[in-house]
Coordinates of C-alpha atoms in Angstrom, one line a residue:
X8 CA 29.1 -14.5 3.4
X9 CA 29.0 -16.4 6.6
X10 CA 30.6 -13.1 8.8
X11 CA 27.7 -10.8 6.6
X12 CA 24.9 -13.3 8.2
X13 CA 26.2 -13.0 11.6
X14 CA 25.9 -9.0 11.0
X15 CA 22.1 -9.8 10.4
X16 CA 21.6 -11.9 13.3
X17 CA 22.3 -9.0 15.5
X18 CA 25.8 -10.3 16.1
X19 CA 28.3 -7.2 16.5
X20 CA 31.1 -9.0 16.3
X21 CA 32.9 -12.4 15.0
X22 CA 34.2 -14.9 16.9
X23 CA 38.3 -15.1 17.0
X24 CA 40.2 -17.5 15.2
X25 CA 40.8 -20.3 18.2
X26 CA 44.4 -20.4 16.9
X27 CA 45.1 -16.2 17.1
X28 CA 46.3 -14.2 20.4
X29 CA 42.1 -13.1 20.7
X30 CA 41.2 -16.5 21.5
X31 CA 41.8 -16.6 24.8
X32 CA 39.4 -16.0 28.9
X33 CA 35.7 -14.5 28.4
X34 CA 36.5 -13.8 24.5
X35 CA 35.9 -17.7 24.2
X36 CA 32.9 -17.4 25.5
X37 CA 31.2 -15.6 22.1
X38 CA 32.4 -18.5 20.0
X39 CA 35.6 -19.1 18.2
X40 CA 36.4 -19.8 14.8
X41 CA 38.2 -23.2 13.6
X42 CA 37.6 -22.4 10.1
X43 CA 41.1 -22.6 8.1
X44 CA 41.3 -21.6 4.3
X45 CA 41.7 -24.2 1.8
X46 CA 40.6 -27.3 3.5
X47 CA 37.8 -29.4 2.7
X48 CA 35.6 -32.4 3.0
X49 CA 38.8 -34.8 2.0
X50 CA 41.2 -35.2 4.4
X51 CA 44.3 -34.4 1.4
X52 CA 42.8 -31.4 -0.1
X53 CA 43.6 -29.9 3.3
X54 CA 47.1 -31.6 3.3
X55 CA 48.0 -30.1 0.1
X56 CA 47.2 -27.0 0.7
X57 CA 49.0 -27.0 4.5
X58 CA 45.7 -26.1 5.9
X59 CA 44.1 -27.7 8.5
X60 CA 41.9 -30.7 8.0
X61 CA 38.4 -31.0 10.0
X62 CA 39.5 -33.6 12.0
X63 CA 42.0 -31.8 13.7
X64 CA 39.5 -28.6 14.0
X65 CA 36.7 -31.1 15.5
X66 CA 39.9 -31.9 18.1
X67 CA 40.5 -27.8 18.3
X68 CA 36.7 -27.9 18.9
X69 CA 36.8 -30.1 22.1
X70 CA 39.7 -28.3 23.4
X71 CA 37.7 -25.3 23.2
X72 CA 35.1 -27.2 25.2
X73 CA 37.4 -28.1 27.8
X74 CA 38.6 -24.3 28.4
X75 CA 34.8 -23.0 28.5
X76 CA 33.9 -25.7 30.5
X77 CA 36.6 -24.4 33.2
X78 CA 35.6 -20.9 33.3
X79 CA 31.8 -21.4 33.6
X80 CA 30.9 -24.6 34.6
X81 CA 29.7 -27.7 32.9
X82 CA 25.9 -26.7 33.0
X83 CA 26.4 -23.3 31.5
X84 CA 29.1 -24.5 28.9
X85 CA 26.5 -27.5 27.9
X86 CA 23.6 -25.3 27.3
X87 CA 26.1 -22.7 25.3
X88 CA 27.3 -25.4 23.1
X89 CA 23.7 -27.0 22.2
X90 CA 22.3 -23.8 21.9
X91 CA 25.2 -21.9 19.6
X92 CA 24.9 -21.9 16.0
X93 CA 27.2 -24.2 14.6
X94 CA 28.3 -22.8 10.7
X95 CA 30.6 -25.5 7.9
X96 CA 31.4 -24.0 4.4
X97 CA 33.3 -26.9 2.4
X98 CA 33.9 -28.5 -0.6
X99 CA 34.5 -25.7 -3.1
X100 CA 38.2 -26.7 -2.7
X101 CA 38.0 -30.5 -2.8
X102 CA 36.5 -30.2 -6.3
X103 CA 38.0 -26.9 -8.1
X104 CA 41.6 -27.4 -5.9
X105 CA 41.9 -31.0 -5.9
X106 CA 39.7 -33.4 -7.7
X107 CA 39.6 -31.3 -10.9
X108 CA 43.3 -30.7 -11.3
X109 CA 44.5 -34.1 -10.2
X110 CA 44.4 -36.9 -12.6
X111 CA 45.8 -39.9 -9.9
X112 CA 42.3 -38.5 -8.4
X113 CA 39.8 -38.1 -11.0
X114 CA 41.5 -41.3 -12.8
X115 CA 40.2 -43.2 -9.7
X116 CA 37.1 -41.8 -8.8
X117 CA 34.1 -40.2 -10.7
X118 CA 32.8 -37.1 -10.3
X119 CA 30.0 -39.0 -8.2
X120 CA 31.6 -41.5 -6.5
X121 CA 34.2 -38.6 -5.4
X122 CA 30.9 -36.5 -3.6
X123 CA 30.1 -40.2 -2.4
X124 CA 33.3 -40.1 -0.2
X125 CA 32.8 -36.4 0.4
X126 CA 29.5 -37.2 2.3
X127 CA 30.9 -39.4 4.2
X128 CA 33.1 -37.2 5.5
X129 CA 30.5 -34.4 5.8
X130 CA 28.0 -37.3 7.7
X131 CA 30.9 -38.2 10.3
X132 CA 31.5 -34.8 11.0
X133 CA 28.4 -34.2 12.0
X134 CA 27.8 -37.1 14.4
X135 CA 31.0 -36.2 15.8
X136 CA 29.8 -32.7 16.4
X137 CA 26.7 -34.0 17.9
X138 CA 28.6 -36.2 20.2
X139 CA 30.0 -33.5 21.5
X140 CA 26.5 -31.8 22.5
X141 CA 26.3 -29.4 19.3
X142 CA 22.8 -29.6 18.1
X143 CA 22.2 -26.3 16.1
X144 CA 24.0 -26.6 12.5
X145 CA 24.1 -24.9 9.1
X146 CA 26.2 -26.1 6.0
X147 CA 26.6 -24.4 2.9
X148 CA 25.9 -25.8 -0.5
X149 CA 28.5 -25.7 -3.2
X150 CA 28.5 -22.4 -5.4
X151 CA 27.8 -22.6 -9.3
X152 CA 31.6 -23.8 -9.1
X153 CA 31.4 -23.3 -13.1
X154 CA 30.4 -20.2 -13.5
X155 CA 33.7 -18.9 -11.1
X156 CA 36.4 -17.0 -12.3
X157 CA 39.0 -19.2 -12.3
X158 CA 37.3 -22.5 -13.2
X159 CA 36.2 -20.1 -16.3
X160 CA 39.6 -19.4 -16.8
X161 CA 41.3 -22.8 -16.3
X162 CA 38.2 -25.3 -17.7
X163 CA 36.5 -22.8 -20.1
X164 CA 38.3 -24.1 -23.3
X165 CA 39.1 -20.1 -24.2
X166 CA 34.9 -19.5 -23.6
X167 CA 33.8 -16.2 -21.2
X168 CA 30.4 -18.6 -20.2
X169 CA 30.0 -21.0 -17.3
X170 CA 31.1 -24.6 -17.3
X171 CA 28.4 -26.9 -17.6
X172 CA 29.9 -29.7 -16.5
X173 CA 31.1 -28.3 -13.1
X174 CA 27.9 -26.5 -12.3
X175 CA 26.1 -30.4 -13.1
X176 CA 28.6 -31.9 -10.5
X177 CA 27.4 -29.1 -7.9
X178 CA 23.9 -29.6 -8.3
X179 CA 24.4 -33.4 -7.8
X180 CA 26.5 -32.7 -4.8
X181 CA 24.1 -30.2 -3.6
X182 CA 21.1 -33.1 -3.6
X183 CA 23.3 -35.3 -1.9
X184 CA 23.8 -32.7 0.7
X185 CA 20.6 -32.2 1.0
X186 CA 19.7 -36.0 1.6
X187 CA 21.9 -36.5 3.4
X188 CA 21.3 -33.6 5.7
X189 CA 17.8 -35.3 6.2
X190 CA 18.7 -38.4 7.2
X191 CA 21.1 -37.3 9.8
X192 CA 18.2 -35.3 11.0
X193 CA 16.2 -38.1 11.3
X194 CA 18.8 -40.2 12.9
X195 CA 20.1 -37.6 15.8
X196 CA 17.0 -36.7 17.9
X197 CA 17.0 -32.8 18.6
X198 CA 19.5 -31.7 15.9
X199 CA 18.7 -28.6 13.5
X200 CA 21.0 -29.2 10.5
X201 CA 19.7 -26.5 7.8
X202 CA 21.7 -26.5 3.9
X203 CA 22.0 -23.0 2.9
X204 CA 21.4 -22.6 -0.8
X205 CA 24.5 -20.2 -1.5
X206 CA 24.2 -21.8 -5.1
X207 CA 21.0 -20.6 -6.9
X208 CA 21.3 -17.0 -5.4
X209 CA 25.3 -16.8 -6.6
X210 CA 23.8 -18.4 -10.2
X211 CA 21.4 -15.8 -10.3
X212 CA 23.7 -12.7 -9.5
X213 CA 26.1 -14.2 -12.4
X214 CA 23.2 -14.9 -14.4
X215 CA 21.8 -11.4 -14.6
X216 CA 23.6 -9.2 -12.2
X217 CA 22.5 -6.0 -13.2
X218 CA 18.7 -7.0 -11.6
X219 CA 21.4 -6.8 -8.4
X220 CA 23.2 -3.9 -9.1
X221 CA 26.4 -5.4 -10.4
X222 CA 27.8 -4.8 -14.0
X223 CA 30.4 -7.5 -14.0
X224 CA 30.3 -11.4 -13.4
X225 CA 32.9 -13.2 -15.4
X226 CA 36.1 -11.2 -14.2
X227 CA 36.9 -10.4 -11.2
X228 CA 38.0 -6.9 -9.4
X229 CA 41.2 -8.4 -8.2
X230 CA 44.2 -8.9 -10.7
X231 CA 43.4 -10.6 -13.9
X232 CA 40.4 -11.7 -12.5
X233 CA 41.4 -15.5 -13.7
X234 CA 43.2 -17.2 -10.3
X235 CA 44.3 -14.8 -8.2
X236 CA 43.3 -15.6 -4.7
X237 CA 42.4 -12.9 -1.3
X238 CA 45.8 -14.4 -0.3
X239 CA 47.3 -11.8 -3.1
X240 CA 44.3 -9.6 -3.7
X241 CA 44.4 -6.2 -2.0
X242 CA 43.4 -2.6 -2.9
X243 CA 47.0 -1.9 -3.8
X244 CA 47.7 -4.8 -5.7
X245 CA 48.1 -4.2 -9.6
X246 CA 45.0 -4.7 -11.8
X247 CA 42.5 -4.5 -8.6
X248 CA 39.3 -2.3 -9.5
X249 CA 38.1 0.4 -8.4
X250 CA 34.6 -0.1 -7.8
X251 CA 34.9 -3.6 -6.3
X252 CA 30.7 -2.8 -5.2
X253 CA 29.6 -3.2 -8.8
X254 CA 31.6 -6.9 -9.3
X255 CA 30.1 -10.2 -8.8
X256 CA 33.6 -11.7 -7.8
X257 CA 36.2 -10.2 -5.9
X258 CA 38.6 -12.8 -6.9
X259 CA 38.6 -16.0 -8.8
X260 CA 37.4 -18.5 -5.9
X261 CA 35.4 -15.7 -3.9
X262 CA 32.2 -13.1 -4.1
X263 CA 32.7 -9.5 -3.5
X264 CA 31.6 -8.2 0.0
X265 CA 28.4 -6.7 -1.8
X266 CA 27.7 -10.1 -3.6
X267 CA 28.0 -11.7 0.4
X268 CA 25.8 -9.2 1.6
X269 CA 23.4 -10.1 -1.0
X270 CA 23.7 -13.7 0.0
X271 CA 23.7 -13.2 3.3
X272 CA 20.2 -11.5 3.1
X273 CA 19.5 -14.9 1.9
X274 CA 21.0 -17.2 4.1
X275 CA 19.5 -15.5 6.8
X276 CA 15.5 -16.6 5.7
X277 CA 16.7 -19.9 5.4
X278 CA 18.2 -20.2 8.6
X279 CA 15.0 -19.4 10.6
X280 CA 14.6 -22.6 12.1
X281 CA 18.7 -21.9 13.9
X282 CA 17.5 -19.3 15.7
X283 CA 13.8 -20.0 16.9

């Protein structure tokens, strides 16, 4: 969704993965992207999944600094990385990936007291980004992690319907999120940290997604629909529908490119103050 609300800034193209062969002279200079799939908040939900952790991106991140900073000069590289819009979409793997499915983990901690120790990872990376001269930010919430294929699938207890429980522990880690957001607003003088709601719009496509345009919300076009992954998801693989525009969920863990671009639409009006 994050790529679809770039398209709607005016943005024509994405910034290369730092890592890949495209990140590399004046294509640095459009941003670069540090994202890596299945990482998170918690340091071992990264580690688990071989991806890599935000620590080490926030170390990619002043690396990138250093090379802009040598091909334009301090003043202009300053004023790019205040000015540049900042986007972080976590968590959705520390709970559904991790937490939920580890019982040394969710023997020690609560629910709560594991988006406690989330947020304090979230809070750290942003003063670490801010140390760093960033001061435009947008995080996304959690999704209705219930209502998702493969939490469906794996936490349902045989139901086709959303899993309470797992949509509560969003919404409580969404107004932590959010308070927390506030206070590290408050705290850092000139910083514009915005929380994209990604949750309530998602809810409502699953909700009623005809009012959208989509006919299907509780199985996904890829596979089975339960936990297959974009990893193993293509047109060719076997199961994959057809009509992929008219599904919620592309996979198990991830909305269809015309449920993004719905989002997007969204994420865009709140992210107003980012761009002014």
């Amino acid at each position: 969704m994050l790529p679809r609300t770039a398209e709607y800034l005016g943005f024509t193209s994405y910034p290369p993965a730092y890592l890949s062969q495209d990140a590399k002279g004046k294509n640095l200079l459009t941003g670069a992207n540090f994202a890596s799939a299945g990482s998170g908040y918690y340091e071992r939900t990264a580690q688990i999944y071989r991806a890599i952790t935000l620590t080490q991106q926030v170390a990619y991140y002043k690396e990138y600094q250093d090379k802009v900073v040598k091909m334009v000069g301090k003043d202009r590289a300053n004023a790019m990385f205040s000015g540049g819009i900042h986007l972080l979409s976590a968590g959705s793997s520390d709970f559904i990936q991790n937490y939920y499915i580890n019982p040394v983990l969710n023997r020690a901690y609560s629910p709560d007291q594991f988006s406690d120790i989330l947020m304090g990872s979230f809070s750290t990376f942003v003063q670490n980004l801010y140390g760093l001269g960033v001061r435009k930010i947008g995080v996304t919430t959690l999704p209705p992690t219930g209502c998702l294929p493969a939490t469906i699938t794996l936490f349902g207890g045989g139901s086709n319907q959303c899993v309470g429980k797992l949509n509560q522990d969003a919404i409580s880690f969404n107004n932590k999120l959010n308070t927390t957001s506030q206070v590290l607003q408050n705290k850092l003088p000139g910083l514009k940290l915005v929380v994209f709601d990604i949750y309530h719009p998602l809810l409502d496509m699953v909700i009623k997604p005809t009012d959208q345009g989509f006919f299907e919300a509780r199985k996904a076009c890829c596979g089975t629909g339960t936990i297959e992954t974009s990893l193993l998801c293509n047109a060719r693989s076997v199961g994959t529908c057809s009509n992929a525009t008219q599904y919620v969920y592309w996979d198990g863990y991830h909305p269809s490119e015309a449920a993004n671009q719905v989002i997007a639409q969204d994420l865009l009006e709140q992210g107003f103050s980012l761009i002014s």
